């Protein structure tokens, strides 16, 4: 076997192993924690199910609705029942319809993959699986192209925003895959593809508009004026959807809703960390407190390094996005109303762009990175994989 063919196989096998790790966690959680029931995996709560007129048991008599309020994945499932929100029932079950309804992307994809409303719960799980596959394959192809070690991709499915999205069936994995696809397309001089992918990402989570801003800033630095204007059209679908929601919802969407988890720099992280440290020393849920401290520290470590790193050389879209994501990490709040930094589930989702931007920098700019940047990013990713693995074991087995 030639050396080149052996090298290709190394990348392929590492890619398959990485995808299987993520899929294994998803299937394990589905079978162990949800008895193989996709709707229960979406964590539809009895309160929301009652408003939406959904039975607590399925046709086989299995309980598919949880007692209480459920979790965030349920809202994408509920949106799929009325994807244009023309009725007067679904929006009342959304809790905060002006905020949740604008994140329609995963609901539409789940509806499509589930071949209709009856299969949308399974379609949403399939959307998570395919998003992970697309993300890992895309990055591994890029890794082979520019010489990133093949085993680095093994960290990707174990990063917290990936695992939490697989576990709680939320939009971050789909949005993240689209964002990374956007950055790869832009780096390979495919502006049309990048614009389309960025537009779809914004429909999944509005914070993905940061990647559009990053693309525009890079184009302006390169004096590519027309391309900068062209990238601006990527936010068009989100703007059009919000205008539409303004006509069908009883209260029009308020863009400021997305900023309710923003506070003064370091205050949220410091306050939440002091609370966890107090709980750890006082023996109050010590494992939870320790896990939150370590995970929060992992995010903040990159945030502090990312700011100087993002401006060290001529700015690229990936570095600019990394800098913006670091700023978000520094100003994320704790306590009400968003309780962002208070537990792993919240801040792992809300800071999902930070690790994905770091991954994009590593895989897109490997040849131009300084030696300390290459080593530092890899160490940080492997540390994140260890944190994610510990969280995943606790989530499935305990």
mmCIF file of C-alpha atoms in Angstrom:
data_model
loop_
_atom_site.group_PDB
_atom_site.id
_atom_site.type_symbol
_atom_site.label_atom_id
_atom_site.label_comp_id
_atom_site.label_asym_id
_atom_site.label_seq_id
_atom_site.Cartn_x
_atom_site.Cartn_y
_atom_site.Cartn_z
ATOM 1 C CA UNK A 1 0.000 0.000 0.000
ATOM 2 C CA UNK A 2 1.395 3.395 -0.990
ATOM 3 C CA UNK A 3 2.081 5.990 1.661
ATOM 4 C CA UNK A 4 -0.558 8.326 0.227
ATOM 5 C CA UNK A 5 -3.315 5.693 0.345
ATOM 6 C CA UNK A 6 -2.373 4.810 3.914
ATOM 7 C CA UNK A 7 -2.559 8.474 4.863
ATOM 8 C CA UNK A 8 -6.041 8.783 3.333
ATOM 9 C CA UNK A 9 -7.178 5.719 5.269
ATOM 10 C CA UNK A 10 -5.909 7.197 8.526
ATOM 11 C CA UNK A 11 -8.065 10.267 7.991
ATOM 12 C CA UNK A 12 -11.075 8.181 6.973
ATOM 13 C CA UNK A 13 -10.839 5.840 9.963
ATOM 14 C CA UNK A 14 -10.406 8.710 12.411
ATOM 15 C CA UNK A 15 -13.396 10.434 10.843
ATOM 16 C CA UNK A 16 -15.569 7.315 11.159
ATOM 17 C CA UNK A 17 -14.465 6.798 14.750
ATOM 18 C CA UNK A 18 -15.335 10.373 15.656
ATOM 19 C CA UNK A 19 -18.799 10.153 14.101
ATOM 20 C CA UNK A 20 -19.459 6.832 15.824
ATOM 21 C CA UNK A 21 -18.540 8.353 19.206
ATOM 22 C CA UNK A 22 -21.173 11.054 18.785
ATOM 23 C CA UNK A 23 -23.784 8.705 17.398
ATOM 24 C CA UNK A 24 -23.045 6.188 20.157
ATOM 25 C CA UNK A 25 -23.725 8.820 22.796
ATOM 26 C CA UNK A 26 -26.952 9.873 21.093
ATOM 27 C CA UNK A 27 -28.251 6.317 20.673
ATOM 28 C CA UNK A 28 -27.156 5.369 24.190
ATOM 29 C CA UNK A 29 -29.013 8.308 25.667
ATOM 30 C CA UNK A 30 -32.087 7.552 23.576
ATOM 31 C CA UNK A 31 -32.192 3.898 24.631
ATOM 32 C CA UNK A 32 -31.106 4.271 28.270
ATOM 33 C CA UNK A 33 -32.804 7.494 29.299
ATOM 34 C CA UNK A 34 -35.726 7.679 26.887
ATOM 35 C CA UNK A 35 -36.644 4.022 26.288
ATOM 36 C CA UNK A 36 -36.083 4.458 22.556
ATOM 37 C CA UNK A 37 -38.872 7.061 22.261
ATOM 38 C CA UNK A 38 -37.845 10.102 20.170
ATOM 39 C CA UNK A 39 -40.608 12.297 21.608
ATOM 40 C CA UNK A 40 -39.437 11.634 25.156
ATOM 41 C CA UNK A 41 -35.902 12.490 24.007
ATOM 42 C CA UNK A 42 -37.287 15.893 22.965
ATOM 43 C CA UNK A 43 -38.456 16.291 26.586
ATOM 44 C CA UNK A 44 -41.987 17.494 25.955
ATOM 45 C CA UNK A 45 -43.470 18.576 29.273
ATOM 46 C CA UNK A 46 -47.024 17.924 30.466
ATOM 47 C CA UNK A 47 -47.779 21.634 30.792
ATOM 48 C CA UNK A 48 -46.930 22.356 27.168
ATOM 49 C CA UNK A 49 -48.497 19.100 25.952
ATOM 50 C CA UNK A 50 -51.802 20.004 27.591
ATOM 51 C CA UNK A 51 -51.879 23.419 25.907
ATOM 52 C CA UNK A 52 -51.035 21.866 22.540
ATOM 53 C CA UNK A 53 -53.550 19.031 22.978
ATOM 54 C CA UNK A 54 -50.957 16.247 22.894
ATOM 55 C CA UNK A 55 -51.682 12.981 24.694
ATOM 56 C CA UNK A 56 -49.312 11.906 27.455
ATOM 57 C CA UNK A 57 -49.142 8.370 26.009
ATOM 58 C CA UNK A 58 -48.722 7.161 22.441
ATOM 59 C CA UNK A 59 -50.798 4.573 20.581
ATOM 60 C CA UNK A 60 -48.819 1.774 22.239
ATOM 61 C CA UNK A 61 -49.624 3.085 25.707
ATOM 62 C CA UNK A 62 -46.057 4.297 26.334
ATOM 63 C CA UNK A 63 -45.539 7.499 28.312
ATOM 64 C CA UNK A 64 -43.953 10.037 25.976
ATOM 65 C CA UNK A 65 -44.610 13.264 27.905
ATOM 66 C CA UNK A 66 -42.645 14.255 31.012
ATOM 67 C CA UNK A 67 -44.239 15.683 34.123
ATOM 68 C CA UNK A 68 -43.669 19.398 34.545
ATOM 69 C CA UNK A 69 -42.315 21.965 32.097
ATOM 70 C CA UNK A 70 -39.970 19.832 29.986
ATOM 71 C CA UNK A 71 -36.839 21.235 28.320
ATOM 72 C CA UNK A 72 -35.894 23.354 25.316
ATOM 73 C CA UNK A 73 -36.014 20.604 22.693
ATOM 74 C CA UNK A 74 -39.784 20.458 23.095
ATOM 75 C CA UNK A 75 -40.226 23.906 21.593
ATOM 76 C CA UNK A 76 -38.730 22.883 18.248
ATOM 77 C CA UNK A 77 -41.058 19.885 18.280
ATOM 78 C CA UNK A 78 -44.048 22.137 19.019
ATOM 79 C CA UNK A 79 -43.054 24.583 16.281
ATOM 80 C CA UNK A 80 -43.073 21.692 13.817
ATOM 81 C CA UNK A 81 -46.794 21.155 14.425
ATOM 82 C CA UNK A 82 -47.534 24.618 13.044
ATOM 83 C CA UNK A 83 -44.360 25.737 11.234
ATOM 84 C CA UNK A 84 -45.926 28.976 9.998
ATOM 85 C CA UNK A 85 -47.594 29.707 13.360
ATOM 86 C CA UNK A 86 -50.938 30.471 11.777
ATOM 87 C CA UNK A 87 -52.962 28.852 14.571
ATOM 88 C CA UNK A 88 -53.737 30.222 18.007
ATOM 89 C CA UNK A 89 -52.632 27.175 20.019
ATOM 90 C CA UNK A 90 -48.965 26.418 19.411
ATOM 91 C CA UNK A 91 -47.659 29.894 20.173
ATOM 92 C CA UNK A 92 -49.271 29.731 23.616
ATOM 93 C CA UNK A 93 -47.296 26.555 24.393
ATOM 94 C CA UNK A 94 -43.943 28.105 23.483
ATOM 95 C CA UNK A 95 -43.493 29.993 26.753
ATOM 96 C CA UNK A 96 -41.637 32.867 25.100
ATOM 97 C CA UNK A 97 -42.992 32.735 21.530
ATOM 98 C CA UNK A 98 -41.386 35.985 20.384
ATOM 99 C CA UNK A 99 -37.964 34.493 21.159
ATOM 100 C CA UNK A 100 -38.473 30.836 20.290
ATOM 101 C CA UNK A 101 -40.462 31.257 17.089
ATOM 102 C CA UNK A 102 -37.649 33.092 15.315
ATOM 103 C CA UNK A 103 -35.463 29.947 15.693
ATOM 104 C CA UNK A 104 -37.505 27.978 13.199
ATOM 105 C CA UNK A 105 -34.688 26.242 11.309
ATOM 106 C CA UNK A 106 -34.484 22.997 13.285
ATOM 107 C CA UNK A 107 -38.281 22.646 13.312
ATOM 108 C CA UNK A 108 -38.420 22.900 9.525
ATOM 109 C CA UNK A 109 -35.541 20.449 9.059
ATOM 110 C CA UNK A 110 -37.086 17.977 11.526
ATOM 111 C CA UNK A 111 -40.413 18.236 9.736
ATOM 112 C CA UNK A 112 -38.726 17.520 6.395
ATOM 113 C CA UNK A 113 -36.576 14.604 7.591
ATOM 114 C CA UNK A 114 -39.502 13.143 9.554
ATOM 115 C CA UNK A 115 -41.627 13.179 6.373
ATOM 116 C CA UNK A 116 -44.360 15.176 8.050
ATOM 117 C CA UNK A 117 -45.696 16.170 11.433
ATOM 118 C CA UNK A 118 -46.143 12.609 12.724
ATOM 119 C CA UNK A 119 -42.456 11.808 12.327
ATOM 120 C CA UNK A 120 -40.971 15.161 13.285
ATOM 121 C CA UNK A 121 -39.554 13.971 16.633
ATOM 122 C CA UNK A 122 -37.530 11.293 14.869
ATOM 123 C CA UNK A 123 -36.716 13.805 12.136
ATOM 124 C CA UNK A 124 -35.180 16.143 14.702
ATOM 125 C CA UNK A 125 -32.988 13.355 16.073
ATOM 126 C CA UNK A 126 -31.954 12.502 12.518
ATOM 127 C CA UNK A 127 -31.135 16.172 11.940
ATOM 128 C CA UNK A 128 -28.710 16.042 14.887
ATOM 129 C CA UNK A 129 -27.056 12.880 13.552
ATOM 130 C CA UNK A 130 -26.649 14.252 10.030
ATOM 131 C CA UNK A 131 -25.387 17.600 11.319
ATOM 132 C CA UNK A 132 -22.663 15.829 13.288
ATOM 133 C CA UNK A 133 -21.753 13.730 10.253
ATOM 134 C CA UNK A 134 -21.568 16.791 8.005
ATOM 135 C CA UNK A 135 -19.492 18.749 10.530
ATOM 136 C CA UNK A 136 -16.922 16.015 11.139
ATOM 137 C CA UNK A 137 -16.597 15.019 7.470
ATOM 138 C CA UNK A 138 -16.233 18.642 6.391
ATOM 139 C CA UNK A 139 -13.514 19.335 8.935
ATOM 140 C CA UNK A 140 -11.681 16.076 8.289
ATOM 141 C CA UNK A 141 -11.579 16.769 4.548
ATOM 142 C CA UNK A 142 -10.137 20.156 5.365
ATOM 143 C CA UNK A 143 -7.679 18.539 7.792
ATOM 144 C CA UNK A 144 -6.400 16.187 5.090
ATOM 145 C CA UNK A 145 -6.084 19.064 2.643
ATOM 146 C CA UNK A 146 -3.823 21.226 4.831
ATOM 147 C CA UNK A 147 -2.153 18.669 7.119
ATOM 148 C CA UNK A 148 -3.982 18.881 10.444
ATOM 149 C CA UNK A 149 -3.317 15.617 12.366
ATOM 150 C CA UNK A 150 -6.149 13.153 11.596
ATOM 151 C CA UNK A 151 -6.926 12.301 15.223
ATOM 152 C CA UNK A 152 -7.816 15.901 16.176
ATOM 153 C CA UNK A 153 -11.312 15.367 14.763
ATOM 154 C CA UNK A 154 -11.952 12.892 17.621
ATOM 155 C CA UNK A 155 -12.384 15.870 19.937
ATOM 156 C CA UNK A 156 -15.266 17.387 17.972
ATOM 157 C CA UNK A 157 -18.182 15.106 18.977
ATOM 158 C CA UNK A 158 -17.105 15.323 22.632
ATOM 159 C CA UNK A 159 -17.221 19.111 22.879
ATOM 160 C CA UNK A 160 -19.952 20.333 25.223
ATOM 161 C CA UNK A 161 -22.093 22.247 22.701
ATOM 162 C CA UNK A 162 -22.166 19.165 20.472
ATOM 163 C CA UNK A 163 -23.086 16.771 23.273
ATOM 164 C CA UNK A 164 -25.720 19.013 24.840
ATOM 165 C CA UNK A 165 -27.368 19.461 21.455
ATOM 166 C CA UNK A 166 -27.371 15.702 20.836
ATOM 167 C CA UNK A 167 -28.764 15.073 24.317
ATOM 168 C CA UNK A 168 -31.418 17.785 24.515
ATOM 169 C CA UNK A 169 -32.289 17.972 20.783
ATOM 170 C CA UNK A 170 -31.583 21.683 20.416
ATOM 171 C CA UNK A 171 -30.484 23.820 17.476
ATOM 172 C CA UNK A 172 -26.825 24.477 18.279
ATOM 173 C CA UNK A 173 -25.387 21.489 16.413
ATOM 174 C CA UNK A 174 -27.294 22.225 13.206
ATOM 175 C CA UNK A 175 -26.478 25.935 13.481
ATOM 176 C CA UNK A 176 -22.827 25.188 14.259
ATOM 177 C CA UNK A 177 -22.441 22.863 11.286
ATOM 178 C CA UNK A 178 -23.875 25.578 9.034
ATOM 179 C CA UNK A 179 -21.551 28.208 10.528
ATOM 180 C CA UNK A 180 -18.460 26.056 10.013
ATOM 181 C CA UNK A 181 -19.675 25.272 6.495
ATOM 182 C CA UNK A 182 -20.010 29.002 5.906
ATOM 183 C CA UNK A 183 -16.442 29.678 7.015
ATOM 184 C CA UNK A 184 -15.041 26.823 4.924
ATOM 185 C CA UNK A 185 -16.986 27.972 1.846
ATOM 186 C CA UNK A 186 -15.803 31.560 2.286
ATOM 187 C CA UNK A 187 -12.194 30.423 2.724
ATOM 188 C CA UNK A 188 -12.451 28.474 -0.544
ATOM 189 C CA UNK A 189 -13.811 31.503 -2.435
ATOM 190 C CA UNK A 190 -17.417 30.287 -2.632
ATOM 191 C CA UNK A 191 -19.337 33.415 -1.577
ATOM 192 C CA UNK A 192 -22.723 32.236 -2.836
ATOM 193 C CA UNK A 193 -22.505 28.995 -0.860
ATOM 194 C CA UNK A 194 -21.261 30.872 2.202
ATOM 195 C CA UNK A 195 -24.156 33.344 1.996
ATOM 196 C CA UNK A 196 -26.779 30.605 1.698
ATOM 197 C CA UNK A 197 -25.335 28.594 4.595
ATOM 198 C CA UNK A 198 -25.052 31.696 6.789
ATOM 199 C CA UNK A 199 -28.661 32.589 6.041
ATOM 200 C CA UNK A 200 -29.826 29.119 7.069
ATOM 201 C CA UNK A 201 -27.715 29.289 10.242
ATOM 202 C CA UNK A 202 -29.380 32.569 11.229
ATOM 203 C CA UNK A 203 -32.790 30.889 10.983
ATOM 204 C CA UNK A 204 -31.571 28.300 13.504
ATOM 205 C CA UNK A 205 -30.171 30.808 16.020
ATOM 206 C CA UNK A 206 -30.055 34.551 15.537
ATOM 207 C CA UNK A 207 -26.615 34.847 17.159
ATOM 208 C CA UNK A 208 -25.259 33.252 13.977
ATOM 209 C CA UNK A 209 -25.582 36.737 12.487
ATOM 210 C CA UNK A 210 -22.117 37.184 14.035
ATOM 211 C CA UNK A 211 -20.665 35.019 11.282
ATOM 212 C CA UNK A 212 -22.253 37.330 8.717
ATOM 213 C CA UNK A 213 -20.636 40.324 10.433
ATOM 214 C CA UNK A 214 -17.310 38.457 10.447
ATOM 215 C CA UNK A 215 -17.555 37.764 6.716
ATOM 216 C CA UNK A 216 -18.365 41.404 5.988
ATOM 217 C CA UNK A 217 -15.468 42.696 8.102
ATOM 218 C CA UNK A 218 -13.017 40.344 6.387
ATOM 219 C CA UNK A 219 -14.260 41.455 2.961
ATOM 220 C CA UNK A 220 -13.906 45.121 3.946
ATOM 221 C CA UNK A 221 -10.322 44.569 5.119
ATOM 222 C CA UNK A 222 -9.582 42.964 1.759
ATOM 223 C CA UNK A 223 -11.310 45.878 -0.031
ATOM 224 C CA UNK A 224 -13.836 43.487 -1.559
ATOM 225 C CA UNK A 225 -16.714 45.972 -1.398
ATOM 226 C CA UNK A 226 -19.203 44.064 -3.538
ATOM 227 C CA UNK A 227 -18.594 40.849 -1.656
ATOM 228 C CA UNK A 228 -19.172 42.643 1.639
ATOM 229 C CA UNK A 229 -22.542 43.873 0.395
ATOM 230 C CA UNK A 230 -23.360 40.432 -0.961
ATOM 231 C CA UNK A 231 -22.637 38.779 2.404
ATOM 232 C CA UNK A 232 -25.035 41.226 4.026
ATOM 233 C CA UNK A 233 -27.924 39.521 2.224
ATOM 234 C CA UNK A 234 -27.347 36.459 4.441
ATOM 235 C CA UNK A 235 -29.417 38.048 7.219
ATOM 236 C CA UNK A 236 -32.296 38.578 4.781
ATOM 237 C CA UNK A 237 -34.131 35.314 5.586
ATOM 238 C CA UNK A 238 -34.021 36.022 9.330
ATOM 239 C CA UNK A 239 -35.250 39.597 8.845
ATOM 240 C CA UNK A 240 -38.037 38.423 6.525
ATOM 241 C CA UNK A 241 -39.080 35.738 9.007
ATOM 242 C CA UNK A 242 -39.184 38.203 11.881
ATOM 243 C CA UNK A 243 -41.298 40.582 9.796
ATOM 244 C CA UNK A 244 -43.646 37.692 9.090
ATOM 245 C CA UNK A 245 -43.816 36.791 12.784
ATOM 246 C CA UNK A 246 -44.673 40.413 13.539
ATOM 247 C CA UNK A 247 -47.880 39.868 11.592
ATOM 248 C CA UNK A 248 -48.929 36.459 12.923
ATOM 249 C CA UNK A 249 -47.911 36.613 16.593
ATOM 250 C CA UNK A 250 -50.009 38.593 19.065
ATOM 251 C CA UNK A 251 -46.851 40.469 20.121
ATOM 252 C CA UNK A 252 -44.162 41.200 17.529
ATOM 253 C CA UNK A 253 -40.668 39.744 18.118
ATOM 254 C CA UNK A 254 -38.312 42.031 20.025
ATOM 255 C CA UNK A 255 -34.659 41.696 18.946
ATOM 256 C CA UNK A 256 -33.704 42.801 22.453
ATOM 257 C CA UNK A 257 -34.969 39.483 23.831
ATOM 258 C CA UNK A 258 -31.731 37.899 22.667
ATOM 259 C CA UNK A 259 -29.728 40.261 24.885
ATOM 260 C CA UNK A 260 -31.394 39.400 28.193
ATOM 261 C CA UNK A 261 -28.448 37.202 29.150
ATOM 262 C CA UNK A 262 -25.836 39.935 28.707
ATOM 263 C CA UNK A 263 -24.275 41.752 31.662
ATOM 264 C CA UNK A 264 -21.047 43.485 32.650
ATOM 265 C CA UNK A 265 -17.785 41.746 31.690
ATOM 266 C CA UNK A 266 -16.651 38.974 34.066
ATOM 267 C CA UNK A 267 -19.515 39.642 36.523
ATOM 268 C CA UNK A 268 -21.670 36.710 35.394
ATOM 269 C CA UNK A 269 -18.777 34.250 35.217
ATOM 270 C CA UNK A 270 -17.375 35.434 38.552
ATOM 271 C CA UNK A 271 -20.700 35.327 40.375
ATOM 272 C CA UNK A 272 -21.599 31.858 39.081
ATOM 273 C CA UNK A 273 -18.107 30.547 39.890
ATOM 274 C CA UNK A 274 -18.272 31.865 43.455
ATOM 275 C CA UNK A 275 -21.643 30.172 43.901
ATOM 276 C CA UNK A 276 -20.250 26.867 42.629
ATOM 277 C CA UNK A 277 -17.142 27.196 44.776
ATOM 278 C CA UNK A 278 -19.327 27.785 47.814
ATOM 279 C CA UNK A 279 -21.403 24.726 46.956
ATOM 280 C CA UNK A 280 -18.267 22.646 46.452
ATOM 281 C CA UNK A 281 -16.747 23.649 49.780
ATOM 282 C CA UNK A 282 -20.078 23.318 51.554
ATOM 283 C CA UNK A 283 -20.803 19.866 50.162
ATOM 284 C CA UNK A 284 -23.936 21.062 48.315
ATOM 285 C CA UNK A 285 -24.108 19.016 45.096
ATOM 286 C CA UNK A 286 -20.293 18.943 44.914
ATOM 287 C CA UNK A 287 -20.102 17.003 41.621
ATOM 288 C CA UNK A 288 -22.428 19.427 39.868
ATOM 289 C CA UNK A 289 -20.533 22.424 41.282
ATOM 290 C CA UNK A 290 -17.142 20.997 40.308
ATOM 291 C CA UNK A 291 -18.354 20.152 36.805
ATOM 292 C CA UNK A 292 -19.716 23.636 36.258
ATOM 293 C CA UNK A 293 -16.501 25.221 37.523
ATOM 294 C CA UNK A 294 -14.310 23.152 35.222
ATOM 295 C CA UNK A 295 -16.556 23.621 32.179
ATOM 296 C CA UNK A 296 -16.890 27.365 32.767
ATOM 297 C CA UNK A 297 -13.127 27.622 33.194
ATOM 298 C CA UNK A 298 -12.643 25.817 29.894
ATOM 299 C CA UNK A 299 -14.740 28.387 28.041
ATOM 300 C CA UNK A 300 -13.145 31.352 29.803
ATOM 301 C CA UNK A 301 -9.612 30.088 29.111
ATOM 302 C CA UNK A 302 -10.287 30.270 25.378
ATOM 303 C CA UNK A 303 -12.120 33.587 25.702
ATOM 304 C CA UNK A 304 -9.066 35.232 27.275
ATOM 305 C CA UNK A 305 -6.673 33.793 24.686
ATOM 306 C CA UNK A 306 -8.993 34.390 21.735
ATOM 307 C CA UNK A 307 -9.129 38.179 21.998
ATOM 308 C CA UNK A 308 -5.424 38.817 21.279
ATOM 309 C CA UNK A 309 -5.320 35.841 18.932
ATOM 310 C CA UNK A 310 -8.161 37.226 16.807
ATOM 311 C CA UNK A 311 -6.256 40.436 16.021
ATOM 312 C CA UNK A 312 -2.718 39.054 15.931
ATOM 313 C CA UNK A 313 -2.583 38.837 12.136
ATOM 314 C CA UNK A 314 -4.571 40.128 9.210
ATOM 315 C CA UNK A 315 -8.147 39.371 10.228
ATOM 316 C CA UNK A 316 -9.967 36.390 8.761
ATOM 317 C CA UNK A 317 -13.635 35.581 9.188
ATOM 318 C CA UNK A 318 -12.830 32.656 11.493
ATOM 319 C CA UNK A 319 -10.593 34.767 13.758
ATOM 320 C CA UNK A 320 -13.097 37.634 13.813
ATOM 321 C CA UNK A 321 -15.875 35.221 14.789
ATOM 322 C CA UNK A 322 -13.601 33.786 17.474
ATOM 323 C CA UNK A 323 -13.067 37.285 18.885
ATOM 324 C CA UNK A 324 -16.789 38.081 18.888
ATOM 325 C CA UNK A 325 -17.571 34.741 20.547
ATOM 326 C CA UNK A 326 -14.961 35.440 23.230
ATOM 327 C CA UNK A 327 -16.593 38.785 23.986
ATOM 328 C CA UNK A 328 -19.958 37.033 24.398
ATOM 329 C CA UNK A 329 -18.352 34.612 26.860
ATOM 330 C CA UNK A 330 -16.974 37.476 28.942
ATOM 331 C CA UNK A 331 -20.303 39.351 29.213
ATOM 332 C CA UNK A 332 -22.619 36.360 29.667
ATOM 333 C CA UNK A 333 -24.708 36.823 32.802
ATOM 334 C CA UNK A 334 -25.706 34.637 35.735
ATOM 335 C CA UNK A 335 -28.965 34.628 37.656
ATOM 336 C CA UNK A 336 -32.352 35.671 36.323
ATOM 337 C CA UNK A 337 -33.941 35.957 33.908
ATOM 338 C CA UNK A 338 -31.718 33.846 31.644
ATOM 339 C CA UNK A 339 -29.604 31.943 34.247
ATOM 340 C CA UNK A 340 -26.963 31.666 31.541
ATOM 341 C CA UNK A 341 -23.794 30.923 33.500
ATOM 342 C CA UNK A 342 -25.628 29.045 36.256
ATOM 343 C CA UNK A 343 -25.416 25.536 34.785
ATOM 344 C CA UNK A 344 -23.612 23.670 32.043
ATOM 345 C CA UNK A 345 -26.704 23.094 29.926
ATOM 346 C CA UNK A 346 -27.287 26.827 29.574
ATOM 347 C CA UNK A 347 -23.806 28.194 28.937
ATOM 348 C CA UNK A 348 -22.700 25.245 26.802
ATOM 349 C CA UNK A 349 -25.522 26.076 24.394
ATOM 350 C CA UNK A 350 -25.288 29.848 24.548
ATOM 351 C CA UNK A 351 -21.531 29.858 23.942
ATOM 352 C CA UNK A 352 -21.603 27.225 21.211
ATOM 353 C CA UNK A 353 -19.920 29.520 18.681
ATOM 354 C CA UNK A 354 -16.732 29.862 20.753
ATOM 355 C CA UNK A 355 -15.409 26.276 20.451
ATOM 356 C CA UNK A 356 -16.645 25.965 16.868
ATOM 357 C CA UNK A 357 -14.867 29.175 15.888
ATOM 358 C CA UNK A 358 -11.699 27.874 17.567
ATOM 359 C CA UNK A 359 -12.030 24.618 15.621
ATOM 360 C CA UNK A 360 -12.517 26.591 12.400
ATOM 361 C CA UNK A 361 -9.363 28.627 13.048
ATOM 362 C CA UNK A 362 -7.341 25.473 13.686
ATOM 363 C CA UNK A 363 -8.621 23.602 10.627
ATOM 364 C CA UNK A 364 -8.667 26.547 8.205
ATOM 365 C CA UNK A 365 -5.459 28.354 9.206
ATOM 366 C CA UNK A 366 -3.217 25.477 10.278
ATOM 367 C CA UNK A 367 -0.375 26.415 7.940
ATOM 368 C CA UNK A 368 -0.250 30.031 9.068
ATOM 369 C CA UNK A 369 -0.639 29.418 12.801
ATOM 370 C CA UNK A 370 2.296 29.898 15.126
ATOM 371 C CA UNK A 371 3.604 26.752 16.805
ATOM 372 C CA UNK A 372 2.211 27.819 20.190
ATOM 373 C CA UNK A 373 -1.199 28.425 18.586
ATOM 374 C CA UNK A 374 -1.268 24.939 17.058
ATOM 375 C CA UNK A 375 -0.260 23.263 20.301
ATOM 376 C CA UNK A 376 -2.448 25.456 22.491
ATOM 377 C CA UNK A 377 -5.600 24.940 20.423
ATOM 378 C CA UNK A 378 -5.092 21.177 20.336
ATOM 379 C CA UNK A 379 -4.532 20.990 24.096
ATOM 380 C CA UNK A 380 -7.637 23.095 24.668
ATOM 381 C CA UNK A 381 -9.731 20.850 22.407
ATOM 382 C CA UNK A 382 -8.522 17.670 24.095
ATOM 383 C CA UNK A 383 -9.259 19.217 27.500
ATOM 384 C CA UNK A 384 -12.736 20.066 26.228
ATOM 385 C CA UNK A 385 -13.187 16.500 25.010
ATOM 386 C CA UNK A 386 -12.293 15.219 28.489
ATOM 387 C CA UNK A 387 -14.822 17.583 30.078
ATOM 388 C CA UNK A 388 -17.467 16.545 27.568
ATOM 389 C CA UNK A 389 -16.763 12.847 28.071
ATOM 390 C CA UNK A 390 -17.176 13.205 31.825
ATOM 391 C CA UNK A 391 -20.454 15.065 31.310
ATOM 392 C CA UNK A 392 -21.683 12.447 28.842
ATOM 393 C CA UNK A 393 -20.931 9.518 31.167
ATOM 394 C CA UNK A 394 -22.743 11.269 34.008
ATOM 395 C CA UNK A 395 -25.694 12.111 31.757
ATOM 396 C CA UNK A 396 -26.227 8.608 30.386
ATOM 397 C CA UNK A 397 -25.314 6.434 33.366
ATOM 398 C CA UNK A 398 -26.386 8.592 36.278
#
